Amino acid sequence: MASTEPEQAAGSPITVTGPADRKPYIWLIAAQAVAYAILVLISLIPMGSGAQMNSVAVTFVSTAVVALVVIEAFTSPLRVNASGRAIAAIAALFALVFATSPIIGDVIALHGAAQHNHIFTERPCTWVAGVASVLVAVIVIDFIRQMMREQRTELIEHIGADVALSASCVLSTGWCFLPYVLQNFGIAQDDGSTALHISVLLLAIICVGVIIALAAATYIWHHDVHIAKHFHLPWLGMAMLPVMLTGAVVGLGAVVITIWG
């Protein structure tokens, strides 16, 4: 940790908590476990047929993602001011539209850009394009915001915190594809049985590995991060950060299934 107390953008000192002032690490792990369990359970709502995502399950997962974004926007321990948190929430809203709406795919199809390969009009692929565009826009906006400050002390740190919060909120929308991923967990055989889809099995293994790695990283983040006294439930915001980042793995997994499934 730095030996001096961090300062707000305006230059006034703030009081930060130490490890002894924070919730035990097990609280964060428990909160993560509950969040993962809820996302998986609501994704298992009776599915449709074929490779189509069940609209009811997607609606519930999307609602859960919105809840995650709201929680993170209000409780994140990152040193981001109100406008930065609002930008993160708005960016997540755009990403959520790309995850649940065929708008980009319709535009691509309208211009005939994917007439030789319709895969690029599938929602997981268009979500990646939409998320990439949103993240680029967020980086540009956050850079401009920070450059407009009268006092540009700790410029890189402030930009990093803004982008980190926005990126976690945007990437959390990848969870919207969990019903689609689970729906493709098995392949129907001619005799009526179901064989395990190898790509989904590999995705599950990778996802579990990422969850474990991020849970371990949470301990370091929780111990080292500077948290202002006036932040509300910062431990909850820290706990939800890995959950939101794991959404990127789910979203990219849906892309892999779409292309090679």
Tab-separated table of C-alpha atoms in Angstrom:
chain	number	residue	atom	x	y	z
A	1	MET	CA	0.000	0.000	0.000
A	2	ALA	CA	1.074	3.561	-0.487
A	3	SER	CA	2.346	5.307	2.598
A	4	THR	CA	0.273	8.407	1.941
A	5	GLU	CA	-3.492	8.622	1.895
A	6	PRO	CA	-5.046	8.838	-1.564
A	7	GLU	CA	-6.642	12.103	-2.545
A	8	GLN	CA	-9.884	12.890	-4.303
A	9	ALA	CA	-9.948	14.516	-7.728
A	10	ALA	CA	-10.405	17.905	-6.106
A	11	GLY	CA	-7.266	17.358	-4.070
A	12	SER	CA	-8.836	16.991	-0.605
A	13	PRO	CA	-7.585	14.033	1.438
A	14	ILE	CA	-9.877	11.127	2.219
A	15	THR	CA	-9.644	8.518	4.943
A	16	VAL	CA	-9.116	4.970	3.772
A	17	THR	CA	-9.834	1.717	5.531
A	18	GLY	CA	-7.226	-0.856	6.378
A	19	PRO	CA	-7.598	-4.653	6.148
A	20	ALA	CA	-8.794	-4.768	9.763
A	21	ASP	CA	-11.739	-2.504	8.913
A	22	ARG	CA	-13.085	-4.751	6.165
A	23	LYS	CA	-15.334	-7.781	6.019
A	24	PRO	CA	-13.595	-11.175	6.248
A	25	TYR	CA	-12.487	-12.694	2.944
A	26	ILE	CA	-14.981	-15.540	3.399
A	27	TRP	CA	-17.823	-13.014	3.079
A	28	LEU	CA	-16.659	-12.154	-0.430
A	29	ILE	CA	-16.365	-15.810	-1.447
A	30	ALA	CA	-19.829	-16.549	-0.050
A	31	ALA	CA	-21.321	-13.622	-1.987
A	32	GLN	CA	-19.641	-14.841	-5.177
A	33	ALA	CA	-20.950	-18.384	-4.642
A	34	VAL	CA	-24.496	-17.084	-4.184
A	35	ALA	CA	-24.246	-14.940	-7.334
A	36	TYR	CA	-22.930	-17.829	-9.443
A	37	ALA	CA	-25.622	-20.167	-8.097
A	38	ILE	CA	-28.406	-17.706	-8.919
A	39	LEU	CA	-27.121	-17.146	-12.469
A	40	VAL	CA	-26.886	-20.885	-13.160
A	41	LEU	CA	-30.240	-21.756	-11.598
A	42	ILE	CA	-32.221	-19.121	-13.479
A	43	SER	CA	-30.452	-20.178	-16.692
A	44	LEU	CA	-31.844	-23.696	-16.222
A	45	ILE	CA	-35.454	-22.525	-16.508
A	46	PRO	CA	-37.174	-24.937	-18.968
A	47	MET	CA	-35.443	-24.464	-22.292
A	48	GLY	CA	-36.719	-24.271	-25.825
A	49	SER	CA	-35.789	-26.644	-28.618
A	50	GLY	CA	-32.704	-26.713	-30.796
A	51	ALA	CA	-30.017	-24.097	-30.389
A	52	GLN	CA	-32.398	-21.207	-29.767
A	53	MET	CA	-32.025	-19.384	-26.474
A	54	ASN	CA	-35.060	-19.645	-24.237
A	55	SER	CA	-36.573	-16.181	-23.977
A	56	VAL	CA	-37.824	-16.644	-20.409
A	57	ALA	CA	-34.422	-17.768	-19.123
A	58	VAL	CA	-32.671	-14.951	-20.976
A	59	THR	CA	-35.106	-12.441	-19.482
A	60	PHE	CA	-34.348	-13.651	-15.959
A	61	VAL	CA	-30.583	-13.705	-16.567
A	62	SER	CA	-30.737	-10.220	-18.089
A	63	THR	CA	-32.550	-9.011	-14.978
A	64	ALA	CA	-29.828	-10.565	-12.828
A	65	VAL	CA	-27.161	-8.833	-14.937
A	66	VAL	CA	-28.911	-5.485	-14.456
A	67	ALA	CA	-28.907	-6.146	-10.707
A	68	LEU	CA	-25.168	-6.908	-10.842
A	69	VAL	CA	-24.474	-3.679	-12.710
A	70	VAL	CA	-26.522	-1.617	-10.245
A	71	ILE	CA	-24.780	-3.237	-7.274
A	72	GLU	CA	-21.339	-2.646	-8.775
A	73	ALA	CA	-22.135	0.934	-9.788
A	74	PHE	CA	-23.173	1.808	-6.228
A	75	THR	CA	-20.741	-0.320	-4.191
A	76	SER	CA	-17.537	-0.597	-6.228
A	77	PRO	CA	-14.499	0.215	-4.056
A	78	LEU	CA	-12.703	1.690	-7.066
A	79	ARG	CA	-12.055	5.427	-6.829
A	80	VAL	CA	-14.609	6.461	-9.444
A	81	ASN	CA	-16.863	9.486	-9.014
A	82	ALA	CA	-20.612	9.615	-9.668
A	83	SER	CA	-20.298	10.543	-13.342
A	84	GLY	CA	-17.861	7.687	-13.940
A	85	ARG	CA	-20.243	5.222	-12.308
A	86	ALA	CA	-23.117	6.553	-14.414
A	87	ILE	CA	-21.042	6.091	-17.577
A	88	ALA	CA	-20.292	2.495	-16.547
A	89	ALA	CA	-24.004	1.772	-16.054
A	90	ILE	CA	-24.964	3.359	-19.384
A	91	ALA	CA	-22.221	1.438	-21.200
A	92	ALA	CA	-23.530	-1.789	-19.666
A	93	LEU	CA	-27.036	-0.914	-20.868
A	94	PHE	CA	-25.787	-0.627	-24.455
A	95	ALA	CA	-23.920	-3.933	-24.125
A	96	LEU	CA	-27.071	-5.555	-22.725
A	97	VAL	CA	-29.016	-4.411	-25.790
A	98	PHE	CA	-26.369	-5.996	-28.025
A	99	ALA	CA	-26.592	-9.235	-26.009
A	100	THR	CA	-30.374	-9.537	-26.082
A	101	SER	CA	-31.334	-7.834	-29.336
A	102	PRO	CA	-30.501	-8.801	-32.946
A	103	ILE	CA	-30.005	-5.145	-33.878
A	104	ILE	CA	-26.381	-5.452	-35.076
A	105	GLY	CA	-27.085	-8.729	-36.869
A	106	ASP	CA	-29.993	-7.108	-38.679
A	107	VAL	CA	-27.770	-4.219	-39.767
A	108	ILE	CA	-25.111	-6.627	-41.058
A	109	ALA	CA	-27.711	-8.679	-42.915
A	110	LEU	CA	-29.309	-5.531	-44.335
A	111	HIS	CA	-26.021	-4.451	-45.893
A	112	GLY	CA	-25.297	-7.952	-47.163
A	113	ALA	CA	-21.961	-8.066	-45.356
A	114	ALA	CA	-22.527	-11.635	-44.177
A	115	GLN	CA	-24.244	-13.206	-47.186
A	116	HIS	CA	-21.469	-15.816	-47.472
A	117	ASN	CA	-21.324	-16.569	-43.748
A	118	HIS	CA	-24.484	-16.031	-41.715
A	119	ILE	CA	-22.597	-16.871	-38.495
A	120	PHE	CA	-21.534	-13.242	-38.226
A	121	THR	CA	-25.185	-12.243	-37.826
A	122	GLU	CA	-25.647	-14.563	-34.827
A	123	ARG	CA	-26.142	-12.766	-31.536
A	124	PRO	CA	-22.990	-13.970	-29.709
A	125	CYS	CA	-20.820	-12.715	-32.578
A	126	THR	CA	-22.620	-9.392	-32.866
A	127	TRP	CA	-22.363	-9.004	-29.080
A	128	VAL	CA	-18.570	-9.175	-29.334
A	129	ALA	CA	-18.605	-6.463	-32.004
A	130	GLY	CA	-20.948	-4.317	-29.928
A	131	VAL	CA	-18.950	-4.755	-26.722
A	132	ALA	CA	-15.695	-3.883	-28.504
A	133	SER	CA	-17.282	-0.681	-29.812
A	134	VAL	CA	-18.647	0.240	-26.379
A	135	LEU	CA	-15.280	-0.333	-24.687
A	136	VAL	CA	-13.476	1.837	-27.234
A	137	ALA	CA	-16.048	4.593	-26.686
A	138	VAL	CA	-15.679	4.279	-22.898
A	139	ILE	CA	-11.888	4.600	-23.068
A	140	VAL	CA	-12.145	7.722	-25.231
A	141	ILE	CA	-14.818	9.307	-23.014
A	142	ASP	CA	-12.940	8.546	-19.795
A	143	PHE	CA	-9.714	9.956	-21.230
A	144	ILE	CA	-11.481	13.175	-22.235
A	145	ARG	CA	-13.144	13.430	-18.803
A	146	GLN	CA	-9.851	13.101	-16.989
A	147	MET	CA	-8.068	15.563	-19.274
A	148	MET	CA	-10.769	18.144	-18.522
A	149	ARG	CA	-9.961	18.068	-14.805
A	150	GLU	CA	-8.233	21.149	-13.439
A	151	GLN	CA	-5.897	19.004	-11.354
A	152	ARG	CA	-4.642	16.013	-13.318
A	153	THR	CA	-2.801	14.306	-10.485
A	154	GLU	CA	-2.769	10.493	-10.634
A	155	LEU	CA	-4.181	10.683	-14.162
A	156	ILE	CA	-3.367	7.090	-15.126
A	157	GLU	CA	-4.793	5.752	-11.871
A	158	HIS	CA	-8.082	7.603	-12.349
A	159	ILE	CA	-8.412	6.531	-15.987
A	160	GLY	CA	-7.609	2.946	-15.005
A	161	ALA	CA	-10.279	2.917	-12.296
A	162	ASP	CA	-12.894	4.407	-14.644
A	163	VAL	CA	-12.135	1.918	-17.413
A	164	ALA	CA	-11.967	-1.033	-15.005
A	165	LEU	CA	-15.427	-0.286	-13.611
A	166	SER	CA	-16.940	0.266	-17.063
A	167	ALA	CA	-15.285	-2.855	-18.487
A	168	SER	CA	-16.545	-5.066	-15.654
A	169	CYS	CA	-20.098	-3.765	-16.118
A	170	VAL	CA	-19.961	-4.204	-19.898
A	171	LEU	CA	-18.429	-7.697	-19.779
A	172	SER	CA	-21.027	-8.870	-17.261
A	173	THR	CA	-23.584	-8.898	-20.090
A	174	GLY	CA	-21.885	-12.045	-21.385
A	175	TRP	CA	-23.857	-13.918	-18.727
A	176	CYS	CA	-26.941	-13.404	-20.918
A	177	PHE	CA	-25.620	-16.249	-23.087
A	178	LEU	CA	-25.476	-18.787	-20.256
A	179	PRO	CA	-28.900	-20.304	-21.153
A	180	TYR	CA	-27.634	-20.757	-24.734
A	181	VAL	CA	-24.420	-22.400	-23.519
A	182	LEU	CA	-26.237	-24.762	-21.154
A	183	GLN	CA	-28.757	-25.566	-23.864
A	184	ASN	CA	-25.926	-26.819	-26.051
A	185	PHE	CA	-24.315	-28.919	-23.336
A	186	GLY	CA	-25.459	-32.120	-25.023
A	187	ILE	CA	-25.860	-33.367	-28.605
A	188	ALA	CA	-28.908	-35.449	-29.509
A	189	GLN	CA	-28.039	-38.886	-30.951
A	190	ASP	CA	-30.027	-40.996	-33.424
A	191	ASP	CA	-31.029	-43.450	-30.696
A	192	GLY	CA	-32.498	-40.675	-28.579
A	193	SER	CA	-29.574	-40.459	-26.163
A	194	THR	CA	-27.445	-37.388	-25.601
A	195	ALA	CA	-23.679	-37.120	-25.996
A	196	LEU	CA	-21.627	-34.534	-24.167
A	197	HIS	CA	-20.701	-31.530	-26.308
A	198	ILE	CA	-16.896	-31.454	-26.020
A	199	SER	CA	-16.576	-27.710	-26.681
A	200	VAL	CA	-19.056	-26.906	-23.904
A	201	LEU	CA	-17.243	-29.275	-21.545
A	202	LEU	CA	-13.962	-27.473	-22.256
A	203	LEU	CA	-15.722	-24.152	-21.728
A	204	ALA	CA	-17.036	-25.346	-18.364
A	205	ILE	CA	-13.529	-26.389	-17.294
A	206	ILE	CA	-12.066	-23.044	-18.397
A	207	CYS	CA	-14.873	-21.147	-16.668
A	208	VAL	CA	-14.304	-23.003	-13.384
A	209	GLY	CA	-10.579	-22.280	-13.676
A	210	VAL	CA	-11.259	-18.576	-14.215
A	211	ILE	CA	-13.675	-18.494	-11.275
A	212	ILE	CA	-11.076	-20.072	-8.978
A	213	ALA	CA	-8.310	-17.754	-10.233
A	214	LEU	CA	-10.452	-14.641	-9.777
A	215	ALA	CA	-11.557	-15.809	-6.331
A	216	ALA	CA	-7.882	-16.076	-5.375
A	217	ALA	CA	-7.174	-12.662	-6.909
A	218	THR	CA	-10.031	-11.234	-4.855
A	219	TYR	CA	-8.001	-11.861	-1.715
A	220	ILE	CA	-5.153	-9.676	-3.026
A	221	TRP	CA	-7.505	-6.961	-4.301
A	222	HIS	CA	-9.465	-6.967	-1.044
A	223	HIS	CA	-6.279	-6.606	0.981
A	224	ASP	CA	-4.531	-3.946	-1.110
A	225	VAL	CA	-7.222	-1.649	-2.505
A	226	HIS	CA	-7.682	1.817	-0.981
A	227	ILE	CA	-11.306	2.188	0.125
A	228	ALA	CA	-12.774	5.535	1.137
A	229	LYS	CA	-14.738	5.567	4.383
A	230	HIS	CA	-17.811	7.049	2.680
A	231	PHE	CA	-18.179	4.120	0.233
A	232	HIS	CA	-21.212	1.931	0.843
A	233	LEU	CA	-20.704	-1.860	1.072
A	234	PRO	CA	-17.340	-1.824	-0.749
A	235	TRP	CA	-16.775	-5.482	0.135
A	236	LEU	CA	-19.867	-6.402	-1.900
A	237	GLY	CA	-18.641	-4.417	-4.896
A	238	MET	CA	-15.275	-6.159	-4.640
A	239	ALA	CA	-16.984	-9.559	-4.374
A	240	MET	CA	-19.104	-8.987	-7.480
A	241	LEU	CA	-16.181	-7.803	-9.633
A	242	PRO	CA	-14.916	-11.350	-10.459
A	243	VAL	CA	-18.484	-12.514	-11.134
A	244	MET	CA	-18.938	-9.750	-13.684
A	245	LEU	CA	-15.585	-10.399	-15.359
A	246	THR	CA	-16.457	-14.094	-15.725
A	247	GLY	CA	-19.304	-12.995	-17.981
A	248	ALA	CA	-16.671	-12.409	-20.668
A	249	VAL	CA	-15.748	-16.117	-20.586
A	250	VAL	CA	-19.398	-17.132	-20.958
A	251	GLY	CA	-19.928	-14.709	-23.841
A	252	LEU	CA	-16.790	-15.816	-25.694
A	253	GLY	CA	-17.763	-19.428	-25.051
A	254	ALA	CA	-21.086	-18.782	-26.766
A	255	VAL	CA	-19.143	-17.410	-29.745
A	256	VAL	CA	-17.037	-20.591	-29.914
A	257	ILE	CA	-20.164	-22.767	-29.795
A	258	THR	CA	-21.783	-20.670	-32.526
A	259	ILE	CA	-18.785	-20.937	-34.845
A	260	TRP	CA	-17.590	-24.484	-34.186
A	261	GLY	CA	-20.549	-26.026	-32.393
